[in-house]
Amino acid sequence: MKARAIAHPNIALVKYWGKRSDALNLPAVGSISITLDTLATDTRVHFDPGLEGDEFVLNGVSHAEQGRRVSRFLDLFRARAGVECRARIRSSNNFPTGAGLASSAAGFAALARAVDAALNLNMDRETLSIMARRGSGSAGRSLFGGFAEQRRGQFDDRDDDAGCHSLRAAEDWPLEVVVAITETAQKKTGSTQGMSRSADSSPYFGAWINAQPDDLELARTAIATQDFDRLAEVAEFSCLKMHGLAMGSRPPLLYWNVATVDCIHAVRAMRDDGWKVFFTVDAGPQVKVICAPGWCSRVAERLAGIAGVTDTRCCGLGRGAYVVV
Ligand code: PMV
């Protein structure tokens, strides 16, 4: 009834923004991501018959609100396993939490992996990705290493077709990523709230949904053919469209700060100089710069010199969530 698992954050290259069912946490669009190495969530789960309720400790601090979200997530697994037992969960991140670095994706992927092992459910990776997606819409992708796709699915009342799959192994195309940290505080508007605001009020929401299949296809082809320039083009397009959608919401969502914009300009200037780089930004002010193999350290050095960049982290592509024995 005990297990430990590690998962890495993933960074979307074709973004997920918008839900079509809150109850099942179903995405309005499919998405494509890369899973990182180095940054990690390490989670231990212990189902203990002596506990009256679930206990959730994140980075050494017990969280009531997040604990309730985790408890509801555990209920999905308890129902499958036919057990009532409560659990003690200790989780830690080696990177800022809730600041646009996909901590919830890594968190729910690690939790799904650990709970599956602790309850001896032996679900396959795709089924686990469906479970993880219920906790956080982007978490299913962290079950897979390298390049992964989250499928949109077709049904509104079931989610068995809304899982993830691998597009390409990390070793096949070992891209590098520099994360430029421009702020470590928790973001003010979480992605769930942001997405629902965009769906309700952004005039661009319908166009965003309609164009997603084309962006996904472009990215799949670029990944299959290892075409860095094409991947760069569609990833920056998807990122800026998502933020355009967010900025066009009421009230507007502006996740960027000054350093975010300076990093974006710096990456565009690097590319004009022939560097193999592109940027992406999620629901927070950090900038993730994807580099062709071998470019990471010089890109990190350039970004570290930008005012407001407090830290840079270099990552490679990593593996999907795994159990530690
Ligand atoms: O998994 P969530 O609900 O935190 O949503 C993630 C949304 C983005 O990170 C902005 C985009 C994505 O596809 O990961």
Short mmCIF file of C-alpha atoms and ligand atoms in Angstrom, two decimals:
data_model
loop_
_atom_site.label_atom_id
_atom_site.label_comp_id
_atom_site.label_asym_id
_atom_site.label_seq_id
_atom_site.Cartn_x
_atom_site.Cartn_y
_atom_site.Cartn_z
CA MET A 1 0.00 0.00 0.00
CA LYS A 2 3.05 2.27 -0.37
CA ALA A 3 4.88 3.58 -3.42
CA ARG A 4 7.09 6.39 -4.65
CA ALA A 5 7.15 7.88 -8.15
CA ILE A 6 8.94 10.65 -9.99
CA ALA A 7 7.58 12.71 -12.88
CA HIS A 8 8.91 15.62 -14.90
CA PRO A 9 7.06 18.71 -16.10
CA ASN A 10 6.15 18.88 -19.75
CA ILE A 11 6.08 21.97 -21.93
CA ALA A 12 3.40 22.28 -24.60
CA LEU A 13 4.55 23.17 -28.11
CA VAL A 14 0.98 23.15 -29.40
CA LYS A 15 -0.98 24.53 -26.46
CA TYR A 16 -3.99 23.28 -24.59
CA TRP A 17 -6.31 26.15 -23.60
CA GLY A 18 -10.02 25.55 -22.96
CA LYS A 19 -12.14 22.74 -21.57
CA ARG A 20 -15.23 21.12 -23.09
CA SER A 21 -16.30 19.38 -19.89
CA ASP A 22 -15.47 20.49 -16.38
CA ALA A 23 -16.79 17.30 -14.80
CA LEU A 24 -14.40 15.03 -16.70
CA ASN A 25 -11.79 17.75 -17.26
CA LEU A 26 -11.94 17.15 -21.01
CA PRO A 27 -9.84 19.42 -23.24
CA ALA A 28 -11.46 21.53 -25.97
CA VAL A 29 -8.36 20.91 -28.10
CA GLY A 30 -5.61 18.31 -28.43
CA SER A 31 -2.04 19.34 -27.60
CA ILE A 32 1.58 18.31 -28.13
CA SER A 33 4.42 18.63 -25.64
CA ILE A 34 7.95 17.71 -24.69
CA THR A 35 8.74 16.17 -21.31
CA LEU A 36 11.80 17.61 -19.58
CA ASP A 37 14.46 15.97 -17.45
CA THR A 38 16.19 17.66 -14.45
CA LEU A 39 13.07 19.41 -13.06
CA ALA A 40 11.13 16.82 -11.09
CA THR A 41 8.31 16.07 -8.68
CA ASP A 42 9.03 13.27 -6.23
CA THR A 43 5.90 11.80 -4.60
CA ARG A 44 5.42 9.18 -1.88
CA VAL A 45 2.01 7.67 -1.21
CA HIS A 46 1.03 5.49 1.72
CA PHE A 47 -2.51 4.11 2.05
CA ASP A 48 -2.89 3.64 5.79
CA PRO A 49 -6.03 2.06 7.35
CA GLY A 50 -5.31 4.07 10.53
CA LEU A 51 -5.93 7.43 8.81
CA GLU A 52 -9.27 9.23 9.15
CA GLY A 53 -8.68 11.47 6.13
CA ASP A 54 -6.14 11.97 3.34
CA GLU A 55 -3.07 14.01 4.23
CA PHE A 56 -1.23 16.02 1.58
CA VAL A 57 2.09 17.69 2.25
CA LEU A 58 3.74 19.62 -0.59
CA ASN A 59 7.30 20.86 -0.15
CA GLY A 60 6.99 20.24 3.60
CA VAL A 61 3.77 22.26 4.02
CA SER A 62 0.29 20.86 4.45
CA HIS A 63 -2.26 22.43 2.06
CA ALA A 64 -5.99 22.27 2.81
CA GLU A 65 -7.30 23.44 -0.57
CA GLN A 66 -4.89 21.45 -2.71
CA GLY A 67 -5.46 18.55 -0.31
CA ARG A 68 -9.16 18.50 -1.24
CA ARG A 69 -8.26 18.42 -4.95
CA VAL A 70 -5.84 15.56 -4.30
CA SER A 71 -8.47 13.72 -2.24
CA ARG A 72 -11.02 13.91 -5.07
CA PHE A 73 -8.31 12.59 -7.40
CA LEU A 74 -7.56 9.67 -5.07
CA ASP A 75 -11.29 8.85 -4.99
CA LEU A 76 -11.07 7.94 -8.72
CA PHE A 77 -8.42 5.35 -7.93
CA ARG A 78 -10.16 4.12 -4.76
CA ALA A 79 -13.31 3.52 -6.80
CA ARG A 80 -11.35 1.44 -9.32
CA ALA A 81 -9.55 -0.54 -6.64
CA GLY A 82 -12.67 -0.98 -4.49
CA VAL A 83 -10.95 0.37 -1.38
CA GLU A 84 -11.90 3.10 1.09
CA CYS A 85 -8.52 3.52 2.75
CA ARG A 86 -7.14 7.06 3.16
CA ALA A 87 -3.62 8.02 2.18
CA ARG A 88 -0.69 10.10 3.35
CA ILE A 89 1.05 11.91 0.47
CA ARG A 90 4.37 13.68 0.60
CA SER A 91 5.41 15.47 -2.54
CA SER A 92 8.26 17.80 -3.34
CA ASN A 93 9.31 19.81 -6.37
CA ASN A 94 12.89 20.83 -7.12
CA PHE A 95 11.57 23.93 -8.95
CA PRO A 96 9.09 26.79 -8.21
CA THR A 97 5.52 25.56 -7.64
CA GLY A 98 2.45 27.13 -9.29
CA ALA A 99 4.51 29.64 -11.24
CA GLY A 100 3.96 28.49 -14.81
CA LEU A 101 6.51 25.66 -14.75
CA ALA A 102 3.98 22.83 -15.09
CA SER A 103 4.23 21.78 -11.45
CA SER A 104 0.64 20.52 -11.52
CA ALA A 105 1.36 18.38 -14.61
CA ALA A 106 4.38 16.74 -12.98
CA GLY A 107 2.52 16.54 -9.67
CA PHE A 108 -0.55 14.68 -10.95
CA ALA A 109 1.54 12.44 -13.21
CA ALA A 110 3.76 11.39 -10.28
CA LEU A 111 0.71 10.94 -8.07
CA ALA A 112 -1.14 8.80 -10.63
CA ARG A 113 1.95 6.62 -11.08
CA ALA A 114 2.53 6.22 -7.33
CA VAL A 115 -1.13 5.55 -6.46
CA ASP A 116 -1.42 2.97 -9.24
CA ALA A 117 1.60 1.13 -7.80
CA ALA A 118 0.49 1.46 -4.17
CA LEU A 119 -2.95 0.01 -4.96
CA ASN A 120 -1.55 -2.62 -7.35
CA LEU A 121 -3.83 -1.46 -10.15
CA ASN A 122 -1.25 -2.06 -12.90
CA MET A 123 -2.85 0.34 -15.36
CA ASP A 124 -1.04 0.83 -18.64
CA ARG A 125 0.55 4.19 -19.44
CA GLU A 126 -2.30 5.41 -21.62
CA THR A 127 -4.95 4.58 -19.01
CA LEU A 128 -2.82 6.32 -16.40
CA SER A 129 -2.62 9.37 -18.67
CA ILE A 130 -6.44 9.45 -18.73
CA MET A 131 -6.49 9.32 -14.93
CA ALA A 132 -3.75 11.98 -14.58
CA ARG A 133 -5.66 14.28 -16.96
CA ARG A 134 -8.57 14.31 -14.50
CA GLY A 135 -6.21 15.94 -11.96
CA SER A 136 -4.71 18.49 -14.35
CA GLY A 137 -5.44 18.82 -18.06
CA SER A 138 -1.77 18.76 -19.09
CA ALA A 139 -0.67 16.01 -16.66
CA GLY A 140 -1.39 13.04 -18.94
CA ARG A 141 1.45 14.12 -21.23
CA SER A 142 4.00 13.72 -18.39
CA LEU A 143 3.27 9.98 -18.31
CA PHE A 144 5.26 9.85 -21.54
CA GLY A 145 8.85 10.86 -22.16
CA GLY A 146 10.16 12.77 -25.18
CA PHE A 147 7.39 14.07 -27.45
CA ALA A 148 3.78 13.32 -26.46
CA GLU A 149 0.30 14.14 -27.71
CA GLN A 150 -2.85 14.60 -25.64
CA ARG A 151 -5.83 13.65 -27.78
CA ARG A 152 -8.94 15.80 -27.59
CA GLY A 153 -11.37 12.88 -27.65
CA GLN A 154 -14.87 12.99 -29.11
CA PHE A 155 -17.31 12.27 -26.30
CA ASP A 156 -18.63 14.65 -23.66
CA ASP A 157 -19.84 12.02 -21.23
CA ARG A 158 -16.86 9.64 -21.18
CA ASP A 159 -13.12 10.09 -21.50
CA ASP A 160 -11.66 6.76 -22.58
CA ASP A 161 -10.65 8.26 -25.96
CA ALA A 162 -8.98 11.32 -24.38
CA GLY A 163 -5.64 9.78 -23.46
CA CYS A 164 -2.07 10.52 -24.48
CA HIS A 165 0.43 8.72 -26.63
CA SER A 166 4.09 9.03 -27.49
CA LEU A 167 5.06 10.73 -30.75
CA ARG A 168 8.81 10.22 -30.50
CA ALA A 169 11.34 9.07 -27.92
CA ALA A 170 13.62 11.62 -26.25
CA GLU A 171 16.76 9.86 -27.53
CA ASP A 172 15.59 10.18 -31.16
CA TRP A 173 15.81 13.96 -31.15
CA PRO A 174 17.47 15.25 -27.95
CA LEU A 175 16.33 18.87 -28.02
CA GLU A 176 17.42 21.05 -25.11
CA VAL A 177 15.39 23.57 -23.14
CA VAL A 178 16.47 26.64 -21.21
CA VAL A 179 13.91 27.80 -18.67
CA ALA A 180 14.33 31.50 -17.93
CA ILE A 181 12.76 32.22 -14.56
CA THR A 182 11.51 35.79 -14.28
CA GLU A 183 9.30 35.46 -11.19
CA THR A 184 8.90 32.75 -8.56
CA ALA A 185 5.65 33.92 -6.92
CA GLN A 186 2.49 31.90 -7.56
CA LYS A 187 0.44 33.17 -10.47
CA LYS A 188 -2.70 35.16 -9.69
CA THR A 189 -5.03 33.45 -12.15
CA GLY A 190 -4.63 29.69 -12.46
CA SER A 191 -5.05 27.98 -15.81
CA THR A 192 -8.50 26.49 -15.05
CA GLN A 193 -9.91 29.91 -14.21
CA GLY A 194 -8.06 31.51 -17.13
CA MET A 195 -9.36 28.97 -19.63
CA SER A 196 -12.94 29.34 -18.53
CA ARG A 197 -12.67 33.12 -18.75
CA SER A 198 -11.30 32.85 -22.30
CA ALA A 199 -14.04 30.41 -23.33
CA ASP A 200 -16.73 32.71 -21.90
CA SER A 201 -15.45 36.05 -23.12
CA SER A 202 -12.64 35.95 -25.68
CA PRO A 203 -13.87 36.81 -29.18
CA TYR A 204 -11.09 34.60 -30.58
CA PHE A 205 -12.04 31.41 -28.78
CA GLY A 206 -13.98 29.82 -31.66
CA ALA A 207 -11.17 30.52 -34.15
CA TRP A 208 -8.65 29.03 -31.74
CA ILE A 209 -10.60 25.75 -31.49
CA ASN A 210 -11.15 25.52 -35.25
CA ALA A 211 -7.48 26.00 -36.18
CA GLN A 212 -6.02 23.53 -33.68
CA PRO A 213 -6.17 20.39 -35.90
CA ASP A 214 -3.96 22.15 -38.49
CA ASP A 215 -1.39 23.20 -35.87
CA LEU A 216 -1.31 19.68 -34.44
CA GLU A 217 -0.72 18.21 -37.87
CA LEU A 218 2.10 20.66 -38.62
CA ALA A 219 3.78 19.83 -35.34
CA ARG A 220 3.38 16.05 -35.79
CA THR A 221 5.03 16.30 -39.21
CA ALA A 222 7.85 18.54 -37.93
CA ILE A 223 8.54 16.08 -35.10
CA ALA A 224 8.39 13.03 -37.38
CA THR A 225 10.85 14.63 -39.83
CA GLN A 226 12.96 16.38 -37.15
CA ASP A 227 12.36 19.70 -38.87
CA PHE A 228 13.44 22.24 -36.25
CA ASP A 229 12.45 25.35 -38.22
CA ARG A 230 8.93 24.11 -38.87
CA LEU A 231 8.50 23.10 -35.25
CA ALA A 232 9.75 26.54 -34.20
CA GLU A 233 7.24 28.24 -36.47
CA VAL A 234 4.16 26.32 -35.31
CA ALA A 235 5.17 26.37 -31.62
CA GLU A 236 5.64 30.15 -31.47
CA PHE A 237 2.43 30.62 -33.45
CA SER A 238 0.49 28.42 -31.02
CA CYS A 239 1.99 30.14 -27.99
CA LEU A 240 1.27 33.66 -29.19
CA LYS A 241 -2.24 32.68 -30.28
CA MET A 242 -2.96 31.24 -26.83
CA HIS A 243 -1.75 34.44 -25.19
CA GLY A 244 -3.69 36.55 -27.71
CA LEU A 245 -6.78 34.63 -26.68
CA ALA A 246 -5.96 35.18 -23.02
CA MET A 247 -5.31 38.91 -23.50
CA GLY A 248 -8.59 39.22 -25.39
CA SER A 249 -10.57 37.83 -22.44
CA ARG A 250 -12.65 39.98 -20.09
CA PRO A 251 -11.11 40.95 -17.75
CA PRO A 252 -7.89 40.44 -19.74
CA LEU A 253 -5.33 37.85 -18.72
CA LEU A 254 -1.76 39.07 -19.06
CA TYR A 255 0.66 36.43 -17.83
CA TRP A 256 3.81 38.22 -18.99
CA ASN A 257 6.10 40.67 -17.27
CA VAL A 258 8.75 42.94 -18.79
CA ALA A 259 11.45 40.26 -18.67
CA THR A 260 9.12 37.79 -20.44
CA VAL A 261 8.85 40.16 -23.39
CA ASP A 262 12.58 40.94 -23.36
CA CYS A 263 13.36 37.20 -23.47
CA ILE A 264 11.00 36.74 -26.44
CA HIS A 265 12.76 39.55 -28.33
CA ALA A 266 16.16 38.10 -27.41
CA VAL A 267 15.18 34.68 -28.81
CA ARG A 268 13.97 36.26 -32.05
CA ALA A 269 17.27 38.16 -32.34
CA MET A 270 19.24 34.94 -31.70
CA ARG A 271 17.31 33.28 -34.50
CA ASP A 272 18.04 36.18 -36.85
CA ASP A 273 21.70 35.46 -36.10
CA GLY A 274 21.22 31.83 -37.17
CA TRP A 275 20.83 30.26 -33.71
CA LYS A 276 18.56 27.20 -33.59
CA VAL A 277 16.08 28.36 -30.93
CA PHE A 278 12.43 29.14 -30.36
CA PHE A 279 10.40 30.25 -27.36
CA THR A 280 7.20 29.25 -25.64
CA VAL A 281 5.38 30.68 -22.62
CA ASP A 282 2.62 29.08 -20.52
CA ALA A 283 0.17 30.54 -18.01
CA GLY A 284 2.91 32.41 -16.18
CA PRO A 285 5.83 34.75 -16.87
CA GLN A 286 8.62 32.18 -17.39
CA VAL A 287 10.06 31.73 -20.86
CA LYS A 288 11.02 28.29 -22.10
CA VAL A 289 13.53 28.36 -24.91
CA ILE A 290 13.77 25.20 -26.97
CA CYS A 291 17.17 24.69 -28.60
CA ALA A 292 18.54 22.25 -31.13
CA PRO A 293 20.98 19.75 -29.55
CA GLY A 294 24.17 21.48 -28.37
CA TRP A 295 22.83 25.08 -28.14
CA CYS A 296 21.68 25.13 -24.53
CA SER A 297 24.63 26.69 -22.68
CA ARG A 298 25.18 29.66 -24.97
CA VAL A 299 21.43 30.38 -24.99
CA ALA A 300 21.31 30.20 -21.17
CA GLU A 301 24.25 32.58 -20.94
CA ARG A 302 22.54 35.10 -23.22
CA LEU A 303 19.22 34.89 -21.34
CA ALA A 304 20.91 35.18 -17.93
CA GLY A 305 22.13 38.64 -18.97
CA ILE A 306 18.59 39.99 -19.41
CA ALA A 307 17.35 42.27 -16.61
CA GLY A 308 14.64 40.50 -14.59
CA VAL A 309 15.83 36.98 -15.38
CA THR A 310 16.59 35.67 -11.90
CA ASP A 311 17.66 32.16 -12.85
CA THR A 312 18.10 29.90 -15.85
CA ARG A 313 17.80 26.12 -15.87
CA CYS A 314 19.04 23.90 -18.66
CA CYS A 315 17.13 20.68 -19.29
CA GLY A 316 17.19 17.90 -21.78
CA LEU A 317 14.22 15.76 -22.74
CA GLY A 318 13.30 13.23 -20.10
CA ARG A 319 11.35 10.07 -19.50
CA GLY A 320 7.71 9.54 -18.56
CA ALA A 321 6.59 9.20 -14.93
CA TYR A 322 8.15 6.18 -13.25
CA VAL A 323 8.03 4.26 -10.01
CA VAL A 324 11.08 4.33 -7.76
CA VAL A 325 11.71 1.13 -5.87
O1 PMV B 1 -2.97 21.44 -16.93
P1 PMV B 1 -3.43 22.82 -16.71
O2 PMV B 1 -4.86 22.90 -16.37
O3 PMV B 1 -2.56 23.54 -15.69
O4 PMV B 1 -3.26 23.66 -18.10
C1 PMV B 1 -2.04 23.90 -18.73
C2 PMV B 1 -2.18 25.00 -19.71
C3 PMV B 1 -0.90 25.46 -20.38
O5 PMV B 1 0.24 25.11 -19.63
C4 PMV B 1 -0.93 26.98 -20.49
C5 PMV B 1 -0.78 24.90 -21.80
C6 PMV B 1 -0.42 23.45 -21.90
O6 PMV B 1 -0.84 22.83 -22.88
O7 PMV B 1 0.30 22.94 -21.03
#
